[in-house]
Amino acid sequence: MGPIQRFKKFLGWRSAPKPHITLNDEYYSHLAPFRLPLILTVLVMLAGTLGYMVIDNFPLMDAIYQTGITFTTVGFGEIRPISDAGRIFTITLIIFGFVVFSIAIGIIAEVVKKGEFQKTAKERKMLYEIARLKQHFVVCYHNEYTIQVTTHLRSNHIPFVVVDPREDMEEVAKKYHYPYFVSAEPHTEEGILKSHLSSAKGVITLADNIADNIATIASVRLYESEIHRGQPYLIIANAKSSEDDQKLLKLGANKVVTATKLLAQRINAMAARPDMENLLQEFLYKQDTPLDMEEAKVSKTSWLALKKIKTARLRDVANVTIIGIRQKDDKFIPMPNGETIIMPKSKLLLIGTSEGIAKAKSLIRRKEKPEELRYV
């Protein structure tokens, strides 16, 4: 470790992470047209300096200074007496300076007119900002689903990057308030690297057709194995039918949302238990809610296995309520009573504060009955 790195470490400075694709080659290629006026400027300055030194015996610094004020036509005048030959040389130097200046202005105007340099500079800046994100979601493809999903992600302060191959992504991002976006196919190496998937929490793929969702899921799982990621990505996808739902799950999606099925479930919940639906709408689907809802798995060795719900007394100890049980065969029991037996490998659906749920999970994982429950 060098002295600069040690000094930064001592002060607690951290270098900003760099994107996997920096666009440096493209960025500097747009600067290539400026090489000609730069070379001409250096040559004119060199020729002018030598000319003043040879013609009128100027010292080096005086020759450089006289060349500079003459070349830029600032009009400071002569810093030393100049001979007639020197004045002719000065006129020639002014003409060359005007020519070089005109060439430079023309090149700058051409580069600005094309707009490629500004476009690359903006994208490069965006990639560096995306590289700073941690535990963000990569949302694939822009459509009506994306607009609604990103609205909720943004309101809950969850970082995300929208990836879509369309060329007008900048205008789309401004219209729908996407803070970060990438114009590329999500399943390609370019889309994966530019969205900085390596530091992401997961992927939400919302393509209008199943083929794009399949390609995205396969690419993400392959990339996951290539980088030897310890924790698998959370992949959420949408589907139009139950057949597509099963395909995506088999390919590696963690969750698949079918619009018709989700709509039917919500309507059924409203019809059967309107009060419970209103409660969930009020507390769970709003920003900054004090309540949370999570599943806790009951292992074979848990002290709660084969015990009744009332034995857990989670409401007394952690202020958490069991509002459902998902059995090993995926059968769901809503609002179980205290006499319901908790089977091994089942999952308890808990509702309460984040701190309460964390405490309840800790109690459920223990092999022996916790001391806290023996005196409740």
GROMACS .gro file of C-alpha atoms in nm:
model
  376
    1MET     CA    1   0.000   0.000   0.000
    2GLY     CA    2   0.144   0.334  -0.109
    3PRO     CA    3   0.172   0.647   0.109
    4ILE     CA    4  -0.129   0.811  -0.059
    5GLN     CA    5  -0.347   0.504   0.004
    6ARG     CA    6  -0.230   0.487   0.366
    7PHE     CA    7  -0.308   0.856   0.412
    8LYS     CA    8  -0.657   0.809   0.266
    9LYS     CA    9  -0.713   0.509   0.492
   10PHE     CA   10  -0.599   0.709   0.795
   11LEU     CA   11  -0.848   0.985   0.714
   12GLY     CA   12  -1.124   0.736   0.639
   13TRP     CA   13  -1.149   0.832   0.274
   14ARG     CA   14  -1.296   0.577   0.035
   15SER     CA   15  -1.249   0.580  -0.337
   16ALA     CA   16  -1.571   0.601  -0.533
   17PRO     CA   17  -1.652   0.269  -0.701
   18LYS     CA   18  -1.600   0.260  -1.075
   19PRO     CA   19  -1.855   0.120  -1.320
   20HIS     CA   20  -1.776  -0.201  -1.506
   21ILE     CA   21  -1.811  -0.007  -1.833
   22THR     CA   22  -1.660   0.343  -1.809
   23LEU     CA   23  -1.706   0.452  -2.175
   24ASN     CA   24  -1.356   0.602  -2.159
   25ASP     CA   25  -1.271   0.487  -2.513
   26GLU     CA   26  -1.587   0.642  -2.657
   27TYR     CA   27  -1.539   0.955  -2.448
   28TYR     CA   28  -1.182   1.015  -2.564
   29SER     CA   29  -1.264   0.925  -2.924
   30HIS     CA   30  -1.495   1.228  -2.935
   31LEU     CA   31  -1.199   1.441  -2.825
   32ALA     CA   32  -0.985   1.315  -3.116
   33PRO     CA   33  -1.087   1.601  -3.354
   34PHE     CA   34  -0.931   1.849  -3.111
   35ARG     CA   35  -0.587   1.700  -3.165
   36LEU     CA   36  -0.527   1.892  -3.489
   37PRO     CA   37  -0.580   2.245  -3.346
   38LEU     CA   38  -0.383   2.145  -3.036
   39ILE     CA   39  -0.087   2.026  -3.247
   40LEU     CA   40  -0.105   2.338  -3.464
   41THR     CA   41  -0.108   2.559  -3.154
   42VAL     CA   42   0.202   2.388  -3.015
   43LEU     CA   43   0.381   2.415  -3.352
   44VAL     CA   44   0.293   2.785  -3.392
   45MET     CA   45   0.408   2.859  -3.036
   46LEU     CA   46   0.733   2.671  -3.100
   47ALA     CA   47   0.793   2.842  -3.434
   48GLY     CA   48   0.711   3.184  -3.289
   49THR     CA   49   0.946   3.139  -2.995
   50LEU     CA   50   1.234   3.028  -3.217
   51GLY     CA   51   1.158   3.308  -3.463
   52TYR     CA   52   1.181   3.585  -3.206
   53MET     CA   53   1.497   3.433  -3.059
   54VAL     CA   54   1.668   3.409  -3.400
   55ILE     CA   55   1.542   3.731  -3.563
   56ASP     CA   56   1.561   3.978  -3.270
   57ASN     CA   57   1.768   3.785  -3.014
   58PHE     CA   58   1.485   3.766  -2.759
   59PRO     CA   59   1.557   3.574  -2.436
   60LEU     CA   60   1.363   3.250  -2.409
   61MET     CA   61   1.091   3.373  -2.168
   62ASP     CA   62   1.048   3.701  -2.358
   63ALA     CA   63   1.017   3.506  -2.684
   64ILE     CA   64   0.753   3.275  -2.536
   65TYR     CA   65   0.560   3.569  -2.391
   66GLN     CA   66   0.575   3.771  -2.712
   67THR     CA   67   0.461   3.469  -2.913
   68GLY     CA   68   0.170   3.411  -2.676
   69ILE     CA   69   0.032   3.764  -2.685
   70THR     CA   70   0.084   3.783  -3.063
   71PHE     CA   71  -0.068   3.442  -3.136
   72THR     CA   72  -0.377   3.516  -2.927
   73THR     CA   73  -0.401   3.872  -3.067
   74VAL     CA   74  -0.459   4.026  -2.724
   75GLY     CA   75  -0.286   4.348  -2.835
   76PHE     CA   76  -0.041   4.403  -2.551
   77GLY     CA   77   0.218   4.540  -2.794
   78GLU     CA   78   0.591   4.478  -2.819
   79ILE     CA   79   0.775   4.396  -2.499
   80ARG     CA   80   1.111   4.464  -2.672
   81PRO     CA   81   1.212   4.659  -2.981
   82ILE     CA   82   1.133   4.451  -3.292
   83SER     CA   83   1.306   4.490  -3.628
   84ASP     CA   84   1.126   4.515  -3.961
   85ALA     CA   85   1.191   4.146  -4.021
   86GLY     CA   86   1.049   4.076  -3.677
   87ARG     CA   87   0.735   4.277  -3.755
   88ILE     CA   88   0.680   4.083  -4.078
   89PHE     CA   89   0.725   3.766  -3.875
   90THR     CA   90   0.472   3.900  -3.620
   91ILE     CA   91   0.211   3.963  -3.894
   92THR     CA   92   0.263   3.609  -4.023
   93LEU     CA   93   0.222   3.475  -3.669
   94ILE     CA   94  -0.106   3.668  -3.625
   95ILE     CA   95  -0.243   3.524  -3.952
   96PHE     CA   96  -0.150   3.168  -3.849
   97GLY     CA   97  -0.309   3.228  -3.508
   98PHE     CA   98  -0.632   3.342  -3.672
   99VAL     CA   99  -0.633   3.034  -3.899
  100VAL     CA  100  -0.577   2.794  -3.606
  101PHE     CA  101  -0.845   2.973  -3.403
  102SER     CA  102  -1.094   2.943  -3.691
  103ILE     CA  103  -1.019   2.572  -3.732
  104ALA     CA  104  -1.070   2.514  -3.358
  105ILE     CA  105  -1.405   2.698  -3.360
  106GLY     CA  106  -1.522   2.496  -3.661
  107ILE     CA  107  -1.429   2.166  -3.496
  108ILE     CA  108  -1.600   2.263  -3.169
  109ALA     CA  109  -1.915   2.366  -3.358
  110GLU     CA  110  -1.918   2.037  -3.549
  111VAL     CA  111  -1.878   1.827  -3.234
  112VAL     CA  112  -2.151   2.021  -3.053
  113LYS     CA  113  -2.381   1.996  -3.355
  114LYS     CA  114  -2.353   1.617  -3.366
  115GLY     CA  115  -2.429   1.591  -2.995
  116GLU     CA  116  -2.243   1.260  -2.954
  117PHE     CA  117  -1.991   1.404  -2.710
  118GLN     CA  118  -2.260   1.545  -2.479
  119LYS     CA  119  -2.455   1.220  -2.501
  120THR     CA  120  -2.152   1.011  -2.409
  121ALA     CA  121  -2.058   1.249  -2.127
  122LYS     CA  122  -2.409   1.225  -1.977
  123GLU     CA  123  -2.414   0.845  -2.003
  124ARG     CA  124  -2.065   0.823  -1.849
  125LYS     CA  125  -2.174   1.037  -1.556
  126MET     CA  126  -2.486   0.819  -1.514
  127LEU     CA  127  -2.278   0.499  -1.505
  128TYR     CA  128  -2.058   0.638  -1.227
  129GLU     CA  129  -2.369   0.729  -1.028
  130ILE     CA  130  -2.515   0.379  -1.078
  131ALA     CA  131  -2.186   0.224  -0.961
  132ARG     CA  132  -2.237   0.390  -0.621
  133LEU     CA  133  -2.572   0.213  -0.565
  134LYS     CA  134  -2.594  -0.079  -0.322
  135GLN     CA  135  -2.876  -0.331  -0.286
  136HIS     CA  136  -3.070  -0.171  -0.569
  137PHE     CA  137  -3.318  -0.335  -0.807
  138VAL     CA  138  -3.261  -0.361  -1.180
  139VAL     CA  139  -3.602  -0.306  -1.341
  140CYS     CA  140  -3.608  -0.445  -1.695
  141TYR     CA  141  -3.817  -0.294  -1.976
  142HIS     CA  142  -4.030   0.019  -1.967
  143ASN     CA  143  -4.408  -0.021  -1.985
  144GLU     CA  144  -4.720   0.049  -1.779
  145TYR     CA  145  -4.615  -0.208  -1.518
  146THR     CA  146  -4.276  -0.038  -1.483
  147ILE     CA  147  -4.435   0.302  -1.429
  148GLN     CA  148  -4.647   0.171  -1.140
  149VAL     CA  149  -4.371  -0.043  -0.985
  150THR     CA  150  -4.110   0.234  -0.993
  151THR     CA  151  -4.357   0.481  -0.843
  152HIS     CA  152  -4.387   0.258  -0.534
  153LEU     CA  153  -4.012   0.187  -0.524
  154ARG     CA  154  -3.940   0.558  -0.533
  155SER     CA  155  -4.197   0.640  -0.262
  156ASN     CA  156  -4.041   0.374  -0.037
  157HIS     CA  157  -3.687   0.502  -0.103
  158ILE     CA  158  -3.574   0.179  -0.270
  159PRO     CA  159  -3.301   0.249  -0.530
  160PHE     CA  160  -3.353   0.112  -0.880
  161VAL     CA  161  -3.218   0.128  -1.235
  162VAL     CA  162  -3.447   0.095  -1.537
  163VAL     CA  163  -3.295  -0.093  -1.832
  164ASP     CA  164  -3.456  -0.079  -2.175
  165PRO     CA  165  -3.311  -0.087  -2.530
  166ARG     CA  166  -3.520   0.203  -2.661
  167GLU     CA  167  -3.321   0.504  -2.783
  168ASP     CA  168  -3.542   0.767  -2.617
  169MET     CA  169  -3.478   0.642  -2.263
  170GLU     CA  170  -3.353   0.983  -2.153
  171GLU     CA  171  -3.687   1.145  -2.242
  172VAL     CA  172  -3.879   0.854  -2.086
  173ALA     CA  173  -3.671   0.880  -1.766
  174LYS     CA  174  -3.744   1.252  -1.737
  175LYS     CA  175  -4.116   1.200  -1.793
  176TYR     CA  176  -4.157   0.919  -1.539
  177HIS     CA  177  -3.890   1.035  -1.293
  178TYR     CA  178  -3.648   0.744  -1.330
  179PRO     CA  179  -3.336   0.859  -1.140
  180TYR     CA  180  -3.111   0.604  -1.311
  181PHE     CA  181  -3.153   0.435  -1.649
  182VAL     CA  182  -2.956   0.235  -1.905
  183SER     CA  183  -3.035   0.210  -2.274
  184ALA     CA  184  -2.950  -0.154  -2.352
  185GLU     CA  185  -3.101  -0.502  -2.370
  186PRO     CA  186  -3.127  -0.627  -2.008
  187HIS     CA  187  -3.011  -0.979  -2.090
  188THR     CA  188  -2.693  -0.869  -2.270
  189GLU     CA  189  -2.351  -0.823  -2.113
  190GLU     CA  190  -2.378  -0.449  -2.177
  191GLY     CA  191  -2.709  -0.423  -1.989
  192ILE     CA  192  -2.584  -0.635  -1.698
  193LEU     CA  193  -2.257  -0.445  -1.655
  194LYS     CA  194  -2.396  -0.096  -1.707
  195SER     CA  195  -2.673  -0.153  -1.449
  196HIS     CA  196  -2.402  -0.271  -1.204
  197LEU     CA  197  -2.588  -0.593  -1.130
  198SER     CA  198  -2.296  -0.717  -0.919
  199SER     CA  199  -2.402  -0.490  -0.629
  200ALA     CA  200  -2.779  -0.520  -0.685
  201LYS     CA  201  -3.028  -0.694  -0.458
  202GLY     CA  202  -3.230  -0.836  -0.741
  203VAL     CA  203  -3.400  -0.801  -1.078
  204ILE     CA  204  -3.759  -0.715  -1.167
  205THR     CA  205  -3.828  -0.813  -1.527
  206LEU     CA  206  -4.155  -0.680  -1.668
  207ALA     CA  207  -4.135  -0.757  -2.040
  208ASP     CA  208  -4.450  -0.764  -2.251
  209ASN     CA  209  -4.358  -1.110  -2.382
  210ILE     CA  210  -4.231  -1.417  -2.200
  211ALA     CA  211  -3.930  -1.463  -2.431
  212ASP     CA  212  -3.764  -1.146  -2.300
  213ASN     CA  213  -3.834  -1.247  -1.941
  214ILE     CA  214  -3.684  -1.592  -2.003
  215ALA     CA  215  -3.370  -1.440  -2.158
  216THR     CA  216  -3.329  -1.198  -1.867
  217ILE     CA  217  -3.374  -1.465  -1.597
  218ALA     CA  218  -3.130  -1.703  -1.768
  219SER     CA  219  -2.869  -1.428  -1.811
  220VAL     CA  220  -2.897  -1.314  -1.449
  221ARG     CA  221  -2.861  -1.667  -1.310
  222LEU     CA  222  -2.562  -1.731  -1.540
  223TYR     CA  223  -2.397  -1.405  -1.430
  224GLU     CA  224  -2.468  -1.500  -1.068
  225SER     CA  225  -2.269  -1.821  -1.107
  226GLU     CA  226  -1.988  -1.647  -1.297
  227ILE     CA  227  -1.919  -1.395  -1.021
  228HIS     CA  228  -1.966  -1.664  -0.751
  229ARG     CA  229  -2.223  -1.453  -0.569
  230GLY     CA  230  -2.285  -1.580  -0.217
  231GLN     CA  231  -2.649  -1.472  -0.189
  232PRO     CA  232  -2.868  -1.544  -0.492
  233TYR     CA  233  -3.043  -1.257  -0.668
  234LEU     CA  234  -3.409  -1.201  -0.595
  235ILE     CA  235  -3.579  -1.226  -0.934
  236ILE     CA  236  -3.938  -1.110  -0.976
  237ALA     CA  237  -4.113  -1.146  -1.311
  238ASN     CA  238  -4.456  -1.093  -1.462
  239ALA     CA  239  -4.654  -1.341  -1.669
  240LYS     CA  240  -4.979  -1.338  -1.866
  241SER     CA  241  -5.091  -1.694  -1.792
  242SER     CA  242  -5.046  -1.972  -1.539
  243GLU     CA  243  -4.844  -2.172  -1.795
  244ASP     CA  244  -4.597  -1.886  -1.832
  245ASP     CA  245  -4.595  -1.854  -1.453
  246GLN     CA  246  -4.469  -2.210  -1.411
  247LYS     CA  247  -4.211  -2.176  -1.687
  248LEU     CA  248  -4.053  -1.872  -1.529
  249LEU     CA  249  -4.046  -2.033  -1.185
  250LYS     CA  250  -3.871  -2.340  -1.324
  251LEU     CA  251  -3.615  -2.123  -1.503
  252GLY     CA  252  -3.512  -1.951  -1.182
  253ALA     CA  253  -3.755  -1.672  -1.095
  254ASN     CA  254  -3.827  -1.642  -0.721
  255LYS     CA  255  -4.165  -1.477  -0.764
  256VAL     CA  256  -4.393  -1.450  -1.066
  257VAL     CA  257  -4.688  -1.212  -1.068
  258THR     CA  258  -4.982  -1.283  -1.295
  259ALA     CA  259  -5.205  -0.980  -1.335
  260THR     CA  260  -5.533  -1.174  -1.364
  261LYS     CA  261  -5.452  -1.399  -1.069
  262LEU     CA  262  -5.344  -1.107  -0.852
  263LEU     CA  263  -5.660  -0.914  -0.939
  264ALA     CA  264  -5.876  -1.215  -0.853
  265GLN     CA  265  -5.702  -1.260  -0.517
  266ARG     CA  266  -5.749  -0.895  -0.422
  267ILE     CA  267  -6.116  -0.896  -0.519
  268ASN     CA  268  -6.172  -1.220  -0.327
  269ALA     CA  269  -6.000  -1.073  -0.022
  270MET     CA  270  -6.216  -0.761  -0.041
  271ALA     CA  271  -6.532  -0.967  -0.070
  272ALA     CA  272  -6.451  -1.225   0.197
  273ARG     CA  273  -6.266  -1.012   0.454
  274PRO     CA  274  -6.316  -0.642   0.376
  275ASP     CA  275  -6.198  -0.534   0.720
  276MET     CA  276  -5.873  -0.729   0.689
  277GLU     CA  277  -5.816  -0.594   0.338
  278ASN     CA  278  -5.864  -0.240   0.464
  279LEU     CA  279  -5.619  -0.309   0.745
  280LEU     CA  280  -5.354  -0.436   0.505
  281GLN     CA  281  -5.413  -0.144   0.271
  282GLU     CA  282  -5.378   0.100   0.558
  283PHE     CA  283  -5.065  -0.038   0.723
  284LEU     CA  284  -4.869  -0.257   0.483
  285TYR     CA  285  -4.892  -0.086   0.145
  286LYS     CA  286  -4.812   0.267   0.262
  287GLN     CA  287  -4.479   0.440   0.301
  288ASP     CA  288  -4.326   0.469   0.648
  289THR     CA  289  -4.577   0.228   0.800
  290PRO     CA  290  -4.502   0.114   1.158
  291LEU     CA  291  -4.600  -0.243   1.071
  292ASP     CA  292  -4.424  -0.508   0.870
  293MET     CA  293  -4.518  -0.857   0.752
  294GLU     CA  294  -4.274  -1.146   0.706
  295GLU     CA  295  -4.262  -1.526   0.699
  296ALA     CA  296  -4.071  -1.726   0.959
  297LYS     CA  297  -3.984  -2.088   0.889
  298VAL     CA  298  -4.026  -2.345   1.165
  299SER     CA  299  -3.746  -2.600   1.138
  300LYS     CA  300  -3.763  -2.963   1.252
  301THR     CA  301  -3.550  -2.880   1.554
  302SER     CA  302  -3.750  -2.572   1.659
  303TRP     CA  303  -3.912  -2.593   2.001
  304LEU     CA  304  -4.238  -2.477   1.837
  305ALA     CA  305  -4.265  -2.779   1.606
  306LEU     CA  306  -4.585  -2.977   1.681
  307LYS     CA  307  -4.691  -2.719   1.941
  308LYS     CA  308  -5.013  -2.517   1.943
  309ILE     CA  309  -5.009  -2.153   1.837
  310LYS     CA  310  -5.121  -2.037   2.179
  311THR     CA  311  -4.803  -2.193   2.323
  312ALA     CA  312  -4.587  -1.951   2.124
  313ARG     CA  313  -4.728  -1.640   2.300
  314LEU     CA  314  -4.550  -1.420   2.047
  315ARG     CA  315  -4.802  -1.143   2.101
  316ASP     CA  316  -4.714  -1.123   2.470
  317VAL     CA  317  -4.336  -1.135   2.426
  318ALA     CA  318  -4.272  -0.963   2.090
  319ASN     CA  319  -4.606  -0.792   2.018
  320VAL     CA  320  -4.632  -0.997   1.699
  321THR     CA  321  -4.940  -1.176   1.565
  322ILE     CA  322  -4.952  -1.494   1.355
  323ILE     CA  323  -5.202  -1.416   1.078
  324GLY     CA  324  -5.138  -1.723   0.864
  325ILE     CA  325  -4.958  -2.055   0.832
  326ARG     CA  326  -4.819  -2.196   0.508
  327GLN     CA  327  -4.784  -2.572   0.542
  328LYS     CA  328  -4.511  -2.784   0.386
  329ASP     CA  329  -4.748  -2.884   0.102
  330ASP     CA  330  -4.803  -2.510   0.032
  331LYS     CA  331  -5.152  -2.516   0.183
  332PHE     CA  332  -5.226  -2.179   0.344
  333ILE     CA  333  -5.429  -2.142   0.665
  334PRO     CA  334  -5.544  -1.781   0.713
  335MET     CA  335  -5.608  -1.640   1.062
  336PRO     CA  336  -5.544  -1.969   1.251
  337ASN     CA  337  -5.683  -2.001   1.602
  338GLY     CA  338  -5.480  -2.078   1.913
  339GLU     CA  339  -5.548  -2.451   1.892
  340THR     CA  340  -5.387  -2.489   1.548
  341ILE     CA  341  -5.083  -2.721   1.550
  342ILE     CA  342  -4.761  -2.577   1.405
  343MET     CA  343  -4.610  -2.843   1.181
  344PRO     CA  344  -4.235  -2.878   1.112
  345LYS     CA  345  -4.111  -2.699   0.798
  346SER     CA  346  -4.421  -2.478   0.794
  347LYS     CA  347  -4.397  -2.102   0.761
  348LEU     CA  348  -4.563  -1.858   1.000
  349LEU     CA  349  -4.689  -1.533   0.851
  350LEU     CA  350  -4.611  -1.269   1.114
  351ILE     CA  351  -4.736  -0.912   1.140
  352GLY     CA  352  -4.590  -0.650   1.372
  353THR     CA  353  -4.307  -0.401   1.397
  354SER     CA  354  -3.971  -0.479   1.238
  355GLU     CA  355  -3.810  -0.511   1.582
  356GLY     CA  356  -4.088  -0.738   1.705
  357ILE     CA  357  -4.067  -0.966   1.402
  358ALA     CA  358  -3.689  -0.993   1.438
  359LYS     CA  359  -3.733  -1.093   1.803
  360ALA     CA  360  -4.008  -1.344   1.715
  361LYS     CA  361  -3.790  -1.506   1.450
  362SER     CA  362  -3.509  -1.541   1.702
  363LEU     CA  363  -3.746  -1.713   1.945
  364ILE     CA  364  -3.879  -1.948   1.676
  365ARG     CA  365  -3.528  -2.058   1.572
  366ARG     CA  366  -3.435  -2.180   1.921
  367LYS     CA  367  -3.428  -2.551   1.995
  368GLU     CA  368  -3.547  -2.519   2.353
  369LYS     CA  369  -3.831  -2.312   2.493
  370PRO     CA  370  -3.697  -1.960   2.559
  371GLU     CA  371  -3.669  -1.834   2.914
  372GLU     CA  372  -3.886  -1.535   2.825
  373LEU     CA  373  -4.184  -1.764   2.759
  374ARG     CA  374  -4.153  -1.975   3.072
  375TYR     CA  375  -4.264  -1.690   3.294
  376VAL     CA  376  -4.526  -1.532   3.067
   0.00000   0.00000   0.00000
